Amino acid sequence: MGLSLTIITFSVPQELERDLNDAVKRMGFISRSEAIRHALRLLASELRSLDRLTGKVLAVIAVVYGKNSEKTRVCKVQHEYGDVINAYFHAHIESERCVEIMMVHGEADRVREFISGLRASRDLEQMRVIVLDQDEK
């Protein structure tokens, strides 16, 4: 018996469509749908990994966003979670983009909330989370 699939329709900016088409060609996916399924599996895996964290967590979070689009949202979230941010670096890349790298340390639930708050920023282009240490006490 075959896998039951649900059809989901969504919109993406032209730039992301070009990136998707490029990924299909370069990575050998048989279709755009298969590439999107792969990306969703990666997202689900990342979320499961973050959900498993307990105790104190030390992590590095890097975000890239448009210079004029999300600074207010990113700043607001950073202020709300200043208790877990130990170090912070901000730089302008190209003419209209910013990168921020944050070292965070705190209870797993609080770090997860911070990551979710950042991820909710609508125009966030990229975010990477690297968990460096976990004290499960």
PDB file of N, CA, C and O in Angstrom, residues 95-134:
ATOM      1  N   SER A  95      24.251  45.548   1.462  1.00  0.00           N
ATOM      2  CA  SER A  95      23.717  46.867   1.805  1.00  0.00           C
ATOM      3  C   SER A  95      22.421  46.814   2.602  1.00  0.00           C
ATOM      4  O   SER A  95      22.105  47.731   3.334  1.00  0.00           O
ATOM      5  N   GLU A  96      21.677  45.741   2.484  1.00  0.00           N
ATOM      6  CA  GLU A  96      20.347  45.709   3.095  1.00  0.00           C
ATOM      7  C   GLU A  96      20.120  44.556   4.058  1.00  0.00           C
ATOM      8  O   GLU A  96      18.981  44.247   4.376  1.00  0.00           O
ATOM      9  N   ARG A  97      21.193  43.895   4.501  1.00  0.00           N
ATOM     10  CA  ARG A  97      21.016  42.739   5.366  1.00  0.00           C
ATOM     11  C   ARG A  97      21.875  42.855   6.616  1.00  0.00           C
ATOM     12  O   ARG A  97      22.927  43.472   6.609  1.00  0.00           O
ATOM     13  N   CYS A  98      21.404  42.199   7.681  1.00  0.00           N
ATOM     14  CA  CYS A  98      22.138  42.162   8.939  1.00  0.00           C
ATOM     15  C   CYS A  98      22.325  40.714   9.369  1.00  0.00           C
ATOM     16  O   CYS A  98      21.501  39.852   9.059  1.00  0.00           O
ATOM     17  N   VAL A  99      23.397  40.476  10.091  1.00  0.00           N
ATOM     18  CA  VAL A  99      23.619  39.189  10.727  1.00  0.00           C
ATOM     19  C   VAL A  99      23.823  39.449  12.215  1.00  0.00           C
ATOM     20  O   VAL A  99      24.447  40.445  12.593  1.00  0.00           O
ATOM     21  N   GLU A 100      23.233  38.587  13.027  1.00  0.00           N
ATOM     22  CA  GLU A 100      23.431  38.676  14.469  1.00  0.00           C
ATOM     23  C   GLU A 100      23.797  37.299  14.983  1.00  0.00           C
ATOM     24  O   GLU A 100      23.182  36.293  14.592  1.00  0.00           O
ATOM     25  N   ILE A 101      24.803  37.263  15.827  1.00  0.00           N
ATOM     26  CA  ILE A 101      25.244  36.021  16.435  1.00  0.00           C
ATOM     27  C   ILE A 101      25.153  36.201  17.941  1.00  0.00           C
ATOM     28  O   ILE A 101      25.683  37.171  18.487  1.00  0.00           O
ATOM     29  N   MET A 102      24.449  35.297  18.589  1.00  0.00           N
ATOM     30  CA  MET A 102      24.217  35.402  20.026  1.00  0.00           C
ATOM     31  C   MET A 102      24.654  34.137  20.736  1.00  0.00           C
ATOM     32  O   MET A 102      24.343  33.037  20.277  1.00  0.00           O
ATOM     33  N   MET A 103      25.372  34.284  21.825  1.00  0.00           N
ATOM     34  CA  MET A 103      25.709  33.169  22.702  1.00  0.00           C
ATOM     35  C   MET A 103      24.662  33.190  23.805  1.00  0.00           C
ATOM     36  O   MET A 103      24.480  34.225  24.468  1.00  0.00           O
ATOM     37  N   VAL A 104      23.955  32.089  23.962  1.00  0.00           N
ATOM     38  CA  VAL A 104      22.906  32.035  24.980  1.00  0.00           C
ATOM     39  C   VAL A 104      23.209  30.930  25.981  1.00  0.00           C
ATOM     40  O   VAL A 104      23.790  29.895  25.645  1.00  0.00           O
ATOM     41  N   HIS A 105      22.799  31.177  27.222  1.00  0.00           N
ATOM     42  CA  HIS A 105      22.976  30.196  28.285  1.00  0.00           C
ATOM     43  C   HIS A 105      21.818  30.358  29.251  1.00  0.00           C
ATOM     44  O   HIS A 105      21.569  31.442  29.769  1.00  0.00           O
ATOM     45  N   GLY A 106      21.097  29.282  29.474  1.00  0.00           N
ATOM     46  CA  GLY A 106      19.970  29.346  30.394  1.00  0.00           C
ATOM     47  C   GLY A 106      19.183  28.056  30.379  1.00  0.00           C
ATOM     48  O   GLY A 106      19.556  27.078  29.731  1.00  0.00           O
ATOM     49  N   GLU A 107      18.079  28.064  31.110  1.00  0.00           N
ATOM     50  CA  GLU A 107      17.216  26.886  31.167  1.00  0.00           C
ATOM     51  C   GLU A 107      16.679  26.566  29.784  1.00  0.00           C
ATOM     52  O   GLU A 107      16.351  27.471  29.006  1.00  0.00           O
ATOM     53  N   ALA A 108      16.603  25.286  29.480  1.00  0.00           N
ATOM     54  CA  ALA A 108      16.190  24.823  28.152  1.00  0.00           C
ATOM     55  C   ALA A 108      14.859  25.441  27.716  1.00  0.00           C
ATOM     56  O   ALA A 108      14.734  25.879  26.570  1.00  0.00           O
ATOM     57  N   ASP A 109      13.883  25.498  28.609  1.00  0.00           N
ATOM     58  CA  ASP A 109      12.582  26.070  28.240  1.00  0.00           C
ATOM     59  C   ASP A 109      12.710  27.527  27.825  1.00  0.00           C
ATOM     60  O   ASP A 109      12.099  27.963  26.849  1.00  0.00           O
ATOM     61  N   ARG A 110      13.498  28.278  28.558  1.00  0.00           N
ATOM     62  CA  ARG A 110      13.686  29.707  28.259  1.00  0.00           C
ATOM     63  C   ARG A 110      14.421  29.889  26.935  1.00  0.00           C
ATOM     64  O   ARG A 110      14.057  30.755  26.138  1.00  0.00           O
ATOM     65  N   VAL A 111      15.441  29.072  26.658  1.00  0.00           N
ATOM     66  CA  VAL A 111      16.176  29.148  25.396  1.00  0.00           C
ATOM     67  C   VAL A 111      15.255  28.773  24.234  1.00  0.00           C
ATOM     68  O   VAL A 111      15.257  29.435  23.194  1.00  0.00           O
ATOM     69  N   ARG A 112      14.437  27.729  24.418  1.00  0.00           N
ATOM     70  CA  ARG A 112      13.470  27.345  23.373  1.00  0.00           C
ATOM     71  C   ARG A 112      12.497  28.473  23.067  1.00  0.00           C
ATOM     72  O   ARG A 112      12.180  28.746  21.918  1.00  0.00           O
ATOM     73  N   GLU A 113      11.990  29.133  24.113  1.00  0.00           N
ATOM     74  CA  GLU A 113      11.077  30.267  23.922  1.00  0.00           C
ATOM     75  C   GLU A 113      11.748  31.382  23.129  1.00  0.00           C
ATOM     76  O   GLU A 113      11.131  31.992  22.261  1.00  0.00           O
ATOM     77  N   PHE A 114      13.001  31.661  23.450  1.00  0.00           N
ATOM     78  CA  PHE A 114      13.755  32.696  22.736  1.00  0.00           C
ATOM     79  C   PHE A 114      13.886  32.339  21.258  1.00  0.00           C
ATOM     80  O   PHE A 114      13.620  33.160  20.379  1.00  0.00           O
ATOM     81  N   ILE A 115      14.262  31.096  20.981  1.00  0.00           N
ATOM     82  CA  ILE A 115      14.396  30.636  19.597  1.00  0.00           C
ATOM     83  C   ILE A 115      13.066  30.755  18.866  1.00  0.00           C
ATOM     84  O   ILE A 115      13.009  31.230  17.726  1.00  0.00           O
ATOM     85  N   SER A 116      11.980  30.372  19.507  1.00  0.00           N
ATOM     86  CA  SER A 116      10.646  30.477  18.886  1.00  0.00           C
ATOM     87  C   SER A 116      10.281  31.926  18.600  1.00  0.00           C
ATOM     88  O   SER A 116       9.698  32.238  17.565  1.00  0.00           O
ATOM     89  N   GLY A 117      10.618  32.815  19.530  1.00  0.00           N
ATOM     90  CA  GLY A 117      10.344  34.236  19.318  1.00  0.00           C
ATOM     91  C   GLY A 117      11.092  34.788  18.126  1.00  0.00           C
ATOM     92  O   GLY A 117      10.546  35.545  17.325  1.00  0.00           O
ATOM     93  N   LEU A 118      12.358  34.406  17.981  1.00  0.00           N
ATOM     94  CA  LEU A 118      13.139  34.840  16.819  1.00  0.00           C
ATOM     95  C   LEU A 118      12.562  34.254  15.535  1.00  0.00           C
ATOM     96  O   LEU A 118      12.412  34.943  14.531  1.00  0.00           O
ATOM     97  N   ARG A 119      12.233  32.978  15.584  1.00  0.00           N
ATOM     98  CA  ARG A 119      11.726  32.296  14.393  1.00  0.00           C
ATOM     99  C   ARG A 119      10.411  32.917  13.916  1.00  0.00           C
ATOM    100  O   ARG A 119      10.090  32.868  12.735  1.00  0.00           O
ATOM    101  N   ALA A 120       9.654  33.511  14.813  1.00  0.00           N
ATOM    102  CA  ALA A 120       8.376  34.116  14.457  1.00  0.00           C
ATOM    103  C   ALA A 120       8.532  35.412  13.663  1.00  0.00           C
ATOM    104  O   ALA A 120       7.554  35.935  13.134  1.00  0.00           O
ATOM    105  N   SER A 121       9.756  35.922  13.576  1.00  0.00           N
ATOM    106  CA  SER A 121      10.007  37.125  12.791  1.00  0.00           C
ATOM    107  C   SER A 121       9.759  36.823  11.321  1.00  0.00           C
ATOM    108  O   SER A 121      10.428  35.985  10.726  1.00  0.00           O
ATOM    109  N   ARG A 122       8.790  37.471  10.739  1.00  0.00           N
ATOM    110  CA  ARG A 122       8.286  37.149   9.403  1.00  0.00           C
ATOM    111  C   ARG A 122       9.343  37.167   8.304  1.00  0.00           C
ATOM    112  O   ARG A 122       9.363  36.311   7.435  1.00  0.00           O
ATOM    113  N   ASP A 123      10.241  38.125   8.340  1.00  0.00           N
ATOM    114  CA  ASP A 123      11.217  38.267   7.265  1.00  0.00           C
ATOM    115  C   ASP A 123      12.590  37.688   7.598  1.00  0.00           C
ATOM    116  O   ASP A 123      13.560  37.971   6.909  1.00  0.00           O
ATOM    117  N   LEU A 124      12.656  36.866   8.635  1.00  0.00           N
ATOM    118  CA  LEU A 124      13.918  36.223   8.980  1.00  0.00           C
ATOM    119  C   LEU A 124      14.353  35.355   7.806  1.00  0.00           C
ATOM    120  O   LEU A 124      13.615  34.499   7.344  1.00  0.00           O
ATOM    121  N   GLU A 125      15.534  35.613   7.281  1.00  0.00           N
ATOM    122  CA  GLU A 125      16.012  34.865   6.116  1.00  0.00           C
ATOM    123  C   GLU A 125      16.625  33.534   6.503  1.00  0.00           C
ATOM    124  O   GLU A 125      16.429  32.536   5.814  1.00  0.00           O
ATOM    125  N   GLN A 126      17.401  33.534   7.572  1.00  0.00           N
ATOM    126  CA  GLN A 126      18.058  32.313   8.016  1.00  0.00           C
ATOM    127  C   GLN A 126      18.230  32.335   9.520  1.00  0.00           C
ATOM    128  O   GLN A 126      18.384  33.404  10.115  1.00  0.00           O
ATOM    129  N   MET A 127      18.212  31.151  10.104  1.00  0.00           N
ATOM    130  CA  MET A 127      18.540  31.019  11.518  1.00  0.00           C
ATOM    131  C   MET A 127      19.201  29.664  11.715  1.00  0.00           C
ATOM    132  O   MET A 127      18.741  28.658  11.184  1.00  0.00           O
ATOM    133  N   ARG A 128      20.296  29.659  12.441  1.00  0.00           N
ATOM    134  CA  ARG A 128      20.988  28.428  12.780  1.00  0.00           C
ATOM    135  C   ARG A 128      21.168  28.397  14.287  1.00  0.00           C
ATOM    136  O   ARG A 128      21.531  29.405  14.905  1.00  0.00           O
ATOM    137  N   VAL A 129      20.942  27.239  14.856  1.00  0.00           N
ATOM    138  CA  VAL A 129      21.131  27.029  16.290  1.00  0.00           C
ATOM    139  C   VAL A 129      22.140  25.907  16.454  1.00  0.00           C
ATOM    140  O   VAL A 129      21.977  24.827  15.878  1.00  0.00           O
ATOM    141  N   ILE A 130      23.176  26.171  17.216  1.00  0.00           N
ATOM    142  CA  ILE A 130      24.180  25.163  17.526  1.00  0.00           C
ATOM    143  C   ILE A 130      24.222  24.994  19.030  1.00  0.00           C
ATOM    144  O   ILE A 130      24.594  25.931  19.751  1.00  0.00           O
ATOM    145  N   VAL A 131      23.812  23.836  19.495  1.00  0.00           N
ATOM    146  CA  VAL A 131      23.867  23.552  20.930  1.00  0.00           C
ATOM    147  C   VAL A 131      25.273  23.073  21.250  1.00  0.00           C
ATOM    148  O   VAL A 131      25.753  22.099  20.681  1.00  0.00           O
ATOM    149  N   LEU A 132      25.947  23.792  22.147  1.00  0.00           N
ATOM    150  CA  LEU A 132      27.328  23.484  22.487  1.00  0.00           C
ATOM    151  C   LEU A 132      27.445  22.610  23.730  1.00  0.00           C
ATOM    152  O   LEU A 132      28.337  21.777  23.844  1.00  0.00           O
ATOM    153  N   ASP A 133      26.534  22.803  24.689  1.00  0.00           N
ATOM    154  CA  ASP A 133      26.612  22.057  25.939  1.00  0.00           C
ATOM    155  C   ASP A 133      25.228  22.019  26.567  1.00  0.00           C
ATOM    156  O   ASP A 133      24.411  22.923  26.370  1.00  0.00           O
ATOM    157  N   GLN A 134      25.020  20.962  27.339  1.00  0.00           N
ATOM    158  CA  GLN A 134      23.746  20.798  28.038  1.00  0.00           C
ATOM    159  C   GLN A 134      24.026  20.175  29.386  1.00  0.00           C
ATOM    160  O   GLN A 134      24.648  19.118  29.479  1.00  0.00           O
TER     161      GLN A 134
END
